[in-house]
Short mmCIF file of C-alpha atoms in Angstrom, two decimals:
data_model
loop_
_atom_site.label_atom_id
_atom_site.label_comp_id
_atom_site.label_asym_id
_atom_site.label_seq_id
_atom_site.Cartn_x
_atom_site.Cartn_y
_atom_site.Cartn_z
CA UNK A 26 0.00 0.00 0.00
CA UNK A 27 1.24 3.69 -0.95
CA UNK A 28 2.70 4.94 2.37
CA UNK A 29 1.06 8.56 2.96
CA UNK A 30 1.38 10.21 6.21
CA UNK A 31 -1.34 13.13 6.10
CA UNK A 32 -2.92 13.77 9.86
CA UNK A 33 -1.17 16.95 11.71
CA UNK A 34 -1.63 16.07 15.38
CA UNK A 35 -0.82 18.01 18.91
CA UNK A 36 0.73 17.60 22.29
CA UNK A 37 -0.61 18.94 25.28
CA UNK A 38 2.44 19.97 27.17
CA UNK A 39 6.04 21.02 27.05
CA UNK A 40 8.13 17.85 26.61
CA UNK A 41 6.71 15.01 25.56
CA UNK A 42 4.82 11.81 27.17
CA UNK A 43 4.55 8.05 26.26
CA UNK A 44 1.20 8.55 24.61
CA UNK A 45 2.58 11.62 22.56
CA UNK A 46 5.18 9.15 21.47
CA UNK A 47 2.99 6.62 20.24
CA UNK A 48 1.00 8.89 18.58
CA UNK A 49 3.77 10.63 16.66
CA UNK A 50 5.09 7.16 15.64
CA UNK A 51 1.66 6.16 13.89
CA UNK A 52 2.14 5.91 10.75
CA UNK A 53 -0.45 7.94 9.15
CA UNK A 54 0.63 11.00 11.50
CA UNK A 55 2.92 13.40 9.16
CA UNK A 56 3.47 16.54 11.63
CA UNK A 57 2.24 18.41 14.56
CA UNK A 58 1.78 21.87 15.45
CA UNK A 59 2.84 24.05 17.94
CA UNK A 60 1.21 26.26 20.28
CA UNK A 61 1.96 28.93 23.13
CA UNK A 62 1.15 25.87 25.53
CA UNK A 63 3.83 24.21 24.60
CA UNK A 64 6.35 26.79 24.98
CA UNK A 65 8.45 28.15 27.86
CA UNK A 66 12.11 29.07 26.84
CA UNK A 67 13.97 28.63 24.25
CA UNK A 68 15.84 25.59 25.89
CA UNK A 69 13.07 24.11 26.27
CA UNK A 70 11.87 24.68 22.72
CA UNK A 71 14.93 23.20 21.20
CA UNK A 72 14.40 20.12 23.45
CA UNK A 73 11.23 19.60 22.58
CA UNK A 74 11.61 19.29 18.91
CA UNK A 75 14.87 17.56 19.18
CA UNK A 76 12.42 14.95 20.77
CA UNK A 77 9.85 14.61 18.13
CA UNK A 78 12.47 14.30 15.61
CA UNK A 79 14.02 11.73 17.41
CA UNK A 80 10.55 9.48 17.35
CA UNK A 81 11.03 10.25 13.43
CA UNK A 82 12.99 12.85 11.93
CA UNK A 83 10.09 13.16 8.92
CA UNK A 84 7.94 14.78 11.11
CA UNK A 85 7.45 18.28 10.00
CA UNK A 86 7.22 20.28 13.19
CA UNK A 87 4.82 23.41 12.71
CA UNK A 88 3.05 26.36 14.44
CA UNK A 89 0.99 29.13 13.30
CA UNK A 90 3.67 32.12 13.64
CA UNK A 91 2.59 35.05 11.60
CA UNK A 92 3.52 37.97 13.66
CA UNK A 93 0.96 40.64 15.49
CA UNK A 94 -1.85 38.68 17.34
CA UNK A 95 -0.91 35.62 15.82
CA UNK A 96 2.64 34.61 17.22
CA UNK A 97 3.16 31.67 19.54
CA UNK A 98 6.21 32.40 20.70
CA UNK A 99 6.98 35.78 22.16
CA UNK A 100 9.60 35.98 24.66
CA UNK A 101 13.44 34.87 25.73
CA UNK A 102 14.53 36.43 22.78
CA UNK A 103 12.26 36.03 20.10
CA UNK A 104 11.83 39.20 17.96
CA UNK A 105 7.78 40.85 18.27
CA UNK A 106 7.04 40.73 14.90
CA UNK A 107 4.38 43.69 13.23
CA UNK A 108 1.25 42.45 11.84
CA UNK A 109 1.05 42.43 8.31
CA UNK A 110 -0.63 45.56 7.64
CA UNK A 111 2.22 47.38 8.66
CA UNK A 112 4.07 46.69 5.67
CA UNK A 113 0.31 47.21 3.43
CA UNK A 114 0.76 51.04 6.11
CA UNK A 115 4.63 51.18 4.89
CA UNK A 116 3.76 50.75 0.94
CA UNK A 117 1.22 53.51 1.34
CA UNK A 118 3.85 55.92 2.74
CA UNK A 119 6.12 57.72 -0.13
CA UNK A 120 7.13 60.33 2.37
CA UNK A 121 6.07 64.11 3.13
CA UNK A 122 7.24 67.36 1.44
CA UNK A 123 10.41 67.92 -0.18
CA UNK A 124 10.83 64.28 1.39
CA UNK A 125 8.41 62.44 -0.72
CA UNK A 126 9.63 60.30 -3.26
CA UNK A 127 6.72 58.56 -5.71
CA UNK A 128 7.21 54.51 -4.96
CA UNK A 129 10.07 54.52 -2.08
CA UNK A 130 6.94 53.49 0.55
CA UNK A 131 6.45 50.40 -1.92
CA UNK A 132 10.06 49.56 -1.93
CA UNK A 133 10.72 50.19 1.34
CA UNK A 134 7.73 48.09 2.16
CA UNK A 135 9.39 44.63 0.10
CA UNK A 136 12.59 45.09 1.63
CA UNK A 137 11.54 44.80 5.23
CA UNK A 138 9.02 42.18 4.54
CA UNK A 139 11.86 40.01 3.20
CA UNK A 140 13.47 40.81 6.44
CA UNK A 141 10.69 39.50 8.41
CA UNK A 142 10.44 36.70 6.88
CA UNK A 143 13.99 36.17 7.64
CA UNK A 144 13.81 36.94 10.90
CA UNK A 145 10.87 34.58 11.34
CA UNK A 146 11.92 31.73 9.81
CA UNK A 147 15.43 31.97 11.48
CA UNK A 148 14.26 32.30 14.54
CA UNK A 149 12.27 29.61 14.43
CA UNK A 150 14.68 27.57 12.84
CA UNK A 151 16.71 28.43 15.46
CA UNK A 152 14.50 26.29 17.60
CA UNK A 153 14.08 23.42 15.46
CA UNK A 154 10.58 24.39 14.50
CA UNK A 155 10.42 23.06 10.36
CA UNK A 156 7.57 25.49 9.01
CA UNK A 157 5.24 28.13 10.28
CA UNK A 158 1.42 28.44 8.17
CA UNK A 159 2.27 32.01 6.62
CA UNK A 160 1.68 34.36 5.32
CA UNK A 161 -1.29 35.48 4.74
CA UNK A 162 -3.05 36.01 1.31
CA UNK A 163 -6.45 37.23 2.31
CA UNK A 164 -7.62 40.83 0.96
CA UNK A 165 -8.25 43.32 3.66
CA UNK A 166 -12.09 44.38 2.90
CA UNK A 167 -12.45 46.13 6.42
CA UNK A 168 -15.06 43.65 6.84
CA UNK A 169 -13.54 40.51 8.63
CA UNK A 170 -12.35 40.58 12.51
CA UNK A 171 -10.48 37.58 12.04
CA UNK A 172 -8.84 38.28 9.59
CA UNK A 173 -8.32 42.20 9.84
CA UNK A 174 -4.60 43.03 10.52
CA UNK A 175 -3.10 39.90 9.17
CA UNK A 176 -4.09 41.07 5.99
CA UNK A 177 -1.27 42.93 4.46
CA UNK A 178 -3.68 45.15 2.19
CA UNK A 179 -6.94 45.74 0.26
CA UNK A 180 -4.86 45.50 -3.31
CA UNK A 181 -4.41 42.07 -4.34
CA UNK A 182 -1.24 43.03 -6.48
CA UNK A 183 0.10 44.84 -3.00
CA UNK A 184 -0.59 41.68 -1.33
CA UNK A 185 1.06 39.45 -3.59
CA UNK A 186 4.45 41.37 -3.97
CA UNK A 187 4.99 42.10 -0.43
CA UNK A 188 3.99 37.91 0.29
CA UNK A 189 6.13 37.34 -2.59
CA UNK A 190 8.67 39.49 -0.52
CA UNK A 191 8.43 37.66 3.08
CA UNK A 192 8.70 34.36 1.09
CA UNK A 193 11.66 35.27 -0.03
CA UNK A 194 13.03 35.57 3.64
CA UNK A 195 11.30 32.07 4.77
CA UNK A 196 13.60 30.73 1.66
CA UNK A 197 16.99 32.84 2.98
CA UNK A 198 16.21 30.94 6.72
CA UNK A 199 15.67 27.64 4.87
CA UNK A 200 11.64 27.85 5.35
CA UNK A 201 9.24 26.74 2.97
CA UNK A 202 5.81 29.31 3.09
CA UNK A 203 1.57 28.51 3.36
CA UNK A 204 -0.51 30.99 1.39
CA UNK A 205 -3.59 31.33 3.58
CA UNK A 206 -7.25 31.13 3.41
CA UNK A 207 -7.32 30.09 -0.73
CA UNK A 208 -9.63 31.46 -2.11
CA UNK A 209 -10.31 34.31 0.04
CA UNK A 210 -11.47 34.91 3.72
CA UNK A 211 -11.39 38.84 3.92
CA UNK A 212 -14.46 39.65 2.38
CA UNK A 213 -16.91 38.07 4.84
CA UNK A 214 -17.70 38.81 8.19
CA UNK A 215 -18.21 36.05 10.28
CA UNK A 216 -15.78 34.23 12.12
CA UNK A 217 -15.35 30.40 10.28
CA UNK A 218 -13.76 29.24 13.87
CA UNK A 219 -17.44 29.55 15.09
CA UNK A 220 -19.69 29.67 12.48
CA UNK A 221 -19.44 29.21 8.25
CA UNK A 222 -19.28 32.54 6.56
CA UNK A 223 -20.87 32.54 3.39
CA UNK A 224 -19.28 34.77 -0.32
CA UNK A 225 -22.33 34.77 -2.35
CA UNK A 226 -20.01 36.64 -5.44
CA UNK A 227 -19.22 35.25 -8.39
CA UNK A 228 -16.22 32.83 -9.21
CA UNK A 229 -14.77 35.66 -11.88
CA UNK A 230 -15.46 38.21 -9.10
CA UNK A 231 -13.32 36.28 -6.79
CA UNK A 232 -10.55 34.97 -9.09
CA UNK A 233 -10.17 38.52 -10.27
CA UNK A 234 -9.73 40.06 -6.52
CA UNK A 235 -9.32 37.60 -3.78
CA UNK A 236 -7.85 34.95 -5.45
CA UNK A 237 -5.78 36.76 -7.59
CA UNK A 238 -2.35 36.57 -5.18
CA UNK A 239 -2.70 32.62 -6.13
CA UNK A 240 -1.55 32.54 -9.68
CA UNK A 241 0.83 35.72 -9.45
CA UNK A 242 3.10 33.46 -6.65
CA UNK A 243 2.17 30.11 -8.28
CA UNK A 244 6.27 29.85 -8.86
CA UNK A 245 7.42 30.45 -5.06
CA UNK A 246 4.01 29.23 -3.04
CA UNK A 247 4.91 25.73 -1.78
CA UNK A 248 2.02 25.04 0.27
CA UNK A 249 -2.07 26.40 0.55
CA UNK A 250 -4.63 26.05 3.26
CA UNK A 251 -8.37 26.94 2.23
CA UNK A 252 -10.91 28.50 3.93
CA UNK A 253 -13.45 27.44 6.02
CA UNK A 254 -15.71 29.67 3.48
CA UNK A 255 -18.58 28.99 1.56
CA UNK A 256 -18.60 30.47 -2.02
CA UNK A 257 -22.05 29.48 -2.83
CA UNK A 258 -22.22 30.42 -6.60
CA UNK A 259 -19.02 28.46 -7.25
CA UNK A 260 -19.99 24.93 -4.56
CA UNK A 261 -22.47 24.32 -1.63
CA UNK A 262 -19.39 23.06 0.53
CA UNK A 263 -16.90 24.92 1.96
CA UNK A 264 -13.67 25.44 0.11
CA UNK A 265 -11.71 22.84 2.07
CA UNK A 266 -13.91 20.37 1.19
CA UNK A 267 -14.49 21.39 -2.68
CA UNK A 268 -13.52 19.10 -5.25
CA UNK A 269 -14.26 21.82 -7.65
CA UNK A 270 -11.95 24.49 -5.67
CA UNK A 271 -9.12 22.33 -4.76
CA UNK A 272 -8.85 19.58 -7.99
CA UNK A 273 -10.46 22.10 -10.60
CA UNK A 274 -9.76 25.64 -9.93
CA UNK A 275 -6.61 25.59 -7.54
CA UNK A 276 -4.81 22.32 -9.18
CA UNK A 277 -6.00 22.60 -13.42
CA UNK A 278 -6.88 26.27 -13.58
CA UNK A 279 -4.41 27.63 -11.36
CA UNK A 280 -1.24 25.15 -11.63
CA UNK A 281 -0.71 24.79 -8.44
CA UNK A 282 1.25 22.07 -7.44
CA UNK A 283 2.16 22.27 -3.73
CA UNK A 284 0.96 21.34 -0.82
CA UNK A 285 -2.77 21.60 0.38
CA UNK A 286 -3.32 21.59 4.32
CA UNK A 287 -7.20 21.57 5.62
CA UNK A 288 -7.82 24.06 7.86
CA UNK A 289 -8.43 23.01 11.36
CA UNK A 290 -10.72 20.58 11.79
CA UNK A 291 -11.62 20.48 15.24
CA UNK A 292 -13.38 23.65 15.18
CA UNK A 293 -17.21 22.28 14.86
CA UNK A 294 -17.72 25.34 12.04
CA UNK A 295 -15.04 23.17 9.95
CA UNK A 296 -17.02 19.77 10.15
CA UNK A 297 -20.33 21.07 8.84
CA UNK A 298 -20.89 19.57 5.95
CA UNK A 299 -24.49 19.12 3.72
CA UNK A 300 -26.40 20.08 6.86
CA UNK A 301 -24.21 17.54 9.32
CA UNK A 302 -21.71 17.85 11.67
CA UNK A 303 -18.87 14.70 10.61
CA UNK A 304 -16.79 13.79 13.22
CA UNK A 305 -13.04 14.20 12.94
CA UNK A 306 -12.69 11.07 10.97
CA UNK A 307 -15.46 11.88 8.44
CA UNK A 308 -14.00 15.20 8.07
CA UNK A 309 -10.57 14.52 7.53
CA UNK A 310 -11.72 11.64 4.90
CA UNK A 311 -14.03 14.39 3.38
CA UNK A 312 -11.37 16.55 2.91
CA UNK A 313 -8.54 14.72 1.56
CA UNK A 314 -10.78 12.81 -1.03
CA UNK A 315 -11.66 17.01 -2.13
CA UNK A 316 -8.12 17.46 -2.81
CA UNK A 317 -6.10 17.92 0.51
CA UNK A 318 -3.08 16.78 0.64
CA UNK A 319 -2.93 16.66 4.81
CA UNK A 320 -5.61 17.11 7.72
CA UNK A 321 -4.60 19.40 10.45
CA UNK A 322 -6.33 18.29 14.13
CA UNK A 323 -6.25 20.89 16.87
CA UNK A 324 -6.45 21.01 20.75
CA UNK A 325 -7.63 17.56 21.27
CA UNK A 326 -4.68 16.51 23.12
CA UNK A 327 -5.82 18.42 25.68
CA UNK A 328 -6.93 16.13 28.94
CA UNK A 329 -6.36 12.30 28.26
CA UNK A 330 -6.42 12.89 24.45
CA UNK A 331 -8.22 9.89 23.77
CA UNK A 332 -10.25 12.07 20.66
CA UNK A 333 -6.13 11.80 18.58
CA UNK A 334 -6.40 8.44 19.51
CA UNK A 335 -9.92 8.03 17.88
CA UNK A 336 -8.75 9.80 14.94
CA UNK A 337 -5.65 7.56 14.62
CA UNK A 338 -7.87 5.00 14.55
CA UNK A 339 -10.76 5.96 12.14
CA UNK A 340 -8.37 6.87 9.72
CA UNK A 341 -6.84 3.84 9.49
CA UNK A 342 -9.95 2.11 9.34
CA UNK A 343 -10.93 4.45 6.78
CA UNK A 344 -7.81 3.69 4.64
CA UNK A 345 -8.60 0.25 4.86
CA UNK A 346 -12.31 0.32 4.24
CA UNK A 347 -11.08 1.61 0.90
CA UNK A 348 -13.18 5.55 2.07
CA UNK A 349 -10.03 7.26 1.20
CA UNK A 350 -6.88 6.37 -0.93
CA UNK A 351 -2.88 7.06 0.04
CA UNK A 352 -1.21 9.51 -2.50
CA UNK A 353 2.04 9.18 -3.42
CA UNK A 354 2.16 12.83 -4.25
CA UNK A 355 0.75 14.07 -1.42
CA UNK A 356 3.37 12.47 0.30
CA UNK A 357 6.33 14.00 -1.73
CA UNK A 358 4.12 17.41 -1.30
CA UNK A 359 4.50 16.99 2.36
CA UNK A 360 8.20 15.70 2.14
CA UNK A 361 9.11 18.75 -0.04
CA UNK A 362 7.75 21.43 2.96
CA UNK A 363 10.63 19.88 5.22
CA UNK A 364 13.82 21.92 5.23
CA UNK A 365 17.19 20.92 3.35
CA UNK A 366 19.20 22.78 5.08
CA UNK A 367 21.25 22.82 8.79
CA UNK A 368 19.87 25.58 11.05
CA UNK A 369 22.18 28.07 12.64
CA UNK A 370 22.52 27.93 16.38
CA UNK A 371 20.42 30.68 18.19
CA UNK A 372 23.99 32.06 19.51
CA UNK A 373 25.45 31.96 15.88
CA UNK A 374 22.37 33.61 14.17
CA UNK A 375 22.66 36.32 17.19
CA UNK A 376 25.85 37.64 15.73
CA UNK A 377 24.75 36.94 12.09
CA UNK A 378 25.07 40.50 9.82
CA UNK A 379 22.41 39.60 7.60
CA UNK A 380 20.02 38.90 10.47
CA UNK A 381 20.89 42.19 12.87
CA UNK A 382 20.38 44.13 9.31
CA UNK A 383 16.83 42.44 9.35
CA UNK A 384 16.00 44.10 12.68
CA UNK A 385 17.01 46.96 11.46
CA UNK A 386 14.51 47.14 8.97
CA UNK A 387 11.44 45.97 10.76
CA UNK A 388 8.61 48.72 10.91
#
């Protein structure tokens, strides 16, 4: 049988227990992600990951690190990073009076998000953490709270050179990147970790604004996570669990050829499928037979995490029963996100002039 390793899991606590072993040595289990739980110093950090890799050092180790609201790690050194409208504010700003220069905000604005992304990724690095789900692709409508400063800007072609930009910084620290929330989640207001927002515009509306960052970066984007979204004039399901946006539009029309995470499926929003709430193991079956290449699982470690252990199990059962099929590519997809180069030492990337020139030009 085609060996495919697509469930994301979690741990609950800082190092990690027999049961966390196990569970990272299933085979179907491909990563885990990281969250401000699991964090207390750097030392601590680097011990921790050294661990997973030790159960199996093809486990891509991952956290949500974006920078404003949305950084898990925040102290004993690590840099606060701006949200991502900062560098949208930066573009905007050409200077005042005999100052202003037509363009320098733009340029200005490209070099320092290259420099975050350095910083990020090395920092992380750093730590032994593989790959953090950034950036962010989503428009900034002035409409969505959870989206809202994440967004680097309201222009899709703004968005797409300054991501283009901070991508280029993941790939200086050795970091593959995750465009986030394909199509589109700035343009509707309701929250998708608690309910399903619904974009009743037109596919050509979409693909011409929202969706537009996708094909401009098709040649550096190495991995995509869709939205828990509903585009009702293009499919009744949400994104993530679209045939037609993942196989037709993202894959043939698009070319894209990376990576496709789900979003997180333990938020009860994400399993609501056709009028139904699927458990975990429906929904990660659901969305990998759309077009995912891996199913991310969140907080259910928590307590005695017997729901991972549920998971573990349906999925396999589900493999078996034939309700989803392996993929060889998915597999390389996955394989591909994992870095190919050593990491500097946090002491050695401390004295590093390429990184200290980064600082410098954070906004």
């Amino acid at each position: 049988m085609t060996e495919h390793a697509p469930l994301i899991i979690d741990i609950a606590g800082t190092e990690l227990t027999p049961a966390d072993r196990a569970r990272l040595a299933h085979p179907l289990v491909g990563g885990m992600i990281l969250f401000a739980r699991n964090w207390q110093d750097r030392a601590q950090l680097l011990a921790l990951t050294a661990e997973i890799k030790a159960v199996r050092d093809d486990l891509l180790i991952c956290v949500d690190h974006e920078g404003g609201r949305v950084q898990r790690f925040r102290t004993d050194g690590f840099t606060h990073l701006p949200p991502m409208r900062a560098f949208g504010a930066m573009w905007m700003d050409d200077g005042q009076g005999a100052k202003r220069r037509e363009g320098s905000g733009a340029l200005r604005a490209m070099d320092a998000a290259t420099a975050v992304g350095y910083v990020l990724g090395s920092e992380l690095r750093a730590c032994g953490v593989d790959f953090s789900f950034t950036p962010v692709l989503d428009l900034d409508w002035g409409e969505s709270g959870v989206i809202g400063d994440r967004a680097f800007h309201s222009d899709a072609r703004v968005v797409a050179a300054l991501a283009k930009s901070l991508m280029h910084g993941l790939l200086q620290a050795g970091m593959a990147n995750c465009g986030k929330h394909f199509p589109g989640h700035g343009f509707v207001k309701a929250d998708s970790h608690t309910d399903i927002p619904v974009d009743r515009r037109s596919l050509s509306a979409i693909l011409a604004d929202d969706a537009a960052p996708y094909p401009w970066l098709s040649s550096v984007l190495t991995s995509v996570m869709p939205a828990h979204v509903i585009y009702s004039k293009v499919d009744k399901r949400p994104a993530g669990f679209s045939a037609r946006w993942l196989q037709e539009i993202l894959r043939h029309r698009l070319r894209f050829d990376g990576a496709v995470f789900s979003d997180d499926l333990s938020m009860e929003a994400a399993r609501r499928l056709d009028s139904q709430t699927l458990d975990f193991t429906q929904a990660a079956t659901q969305a990998l037979n759309a077009g995912c290449d891996l199913a991310l699982l969140c907080n259910q470690s928590l307590g005695d995490g017997a729901a991972v252990d549920d998971w573990l199990h349906g999925m396999q059962a589900a493999r078996d029963a034939g309700r989803w099929t392996p993929s060889a590519d998915s597999e390389a997809r996955r394989l591909a996100l994992l870095p190919e180069t050593l990491p500097q030492s946090w002491d050695e990337l401390m004295l590093q002039p390429a990184y200290r020139n980064a600082l410098d030009l954070l906004p």
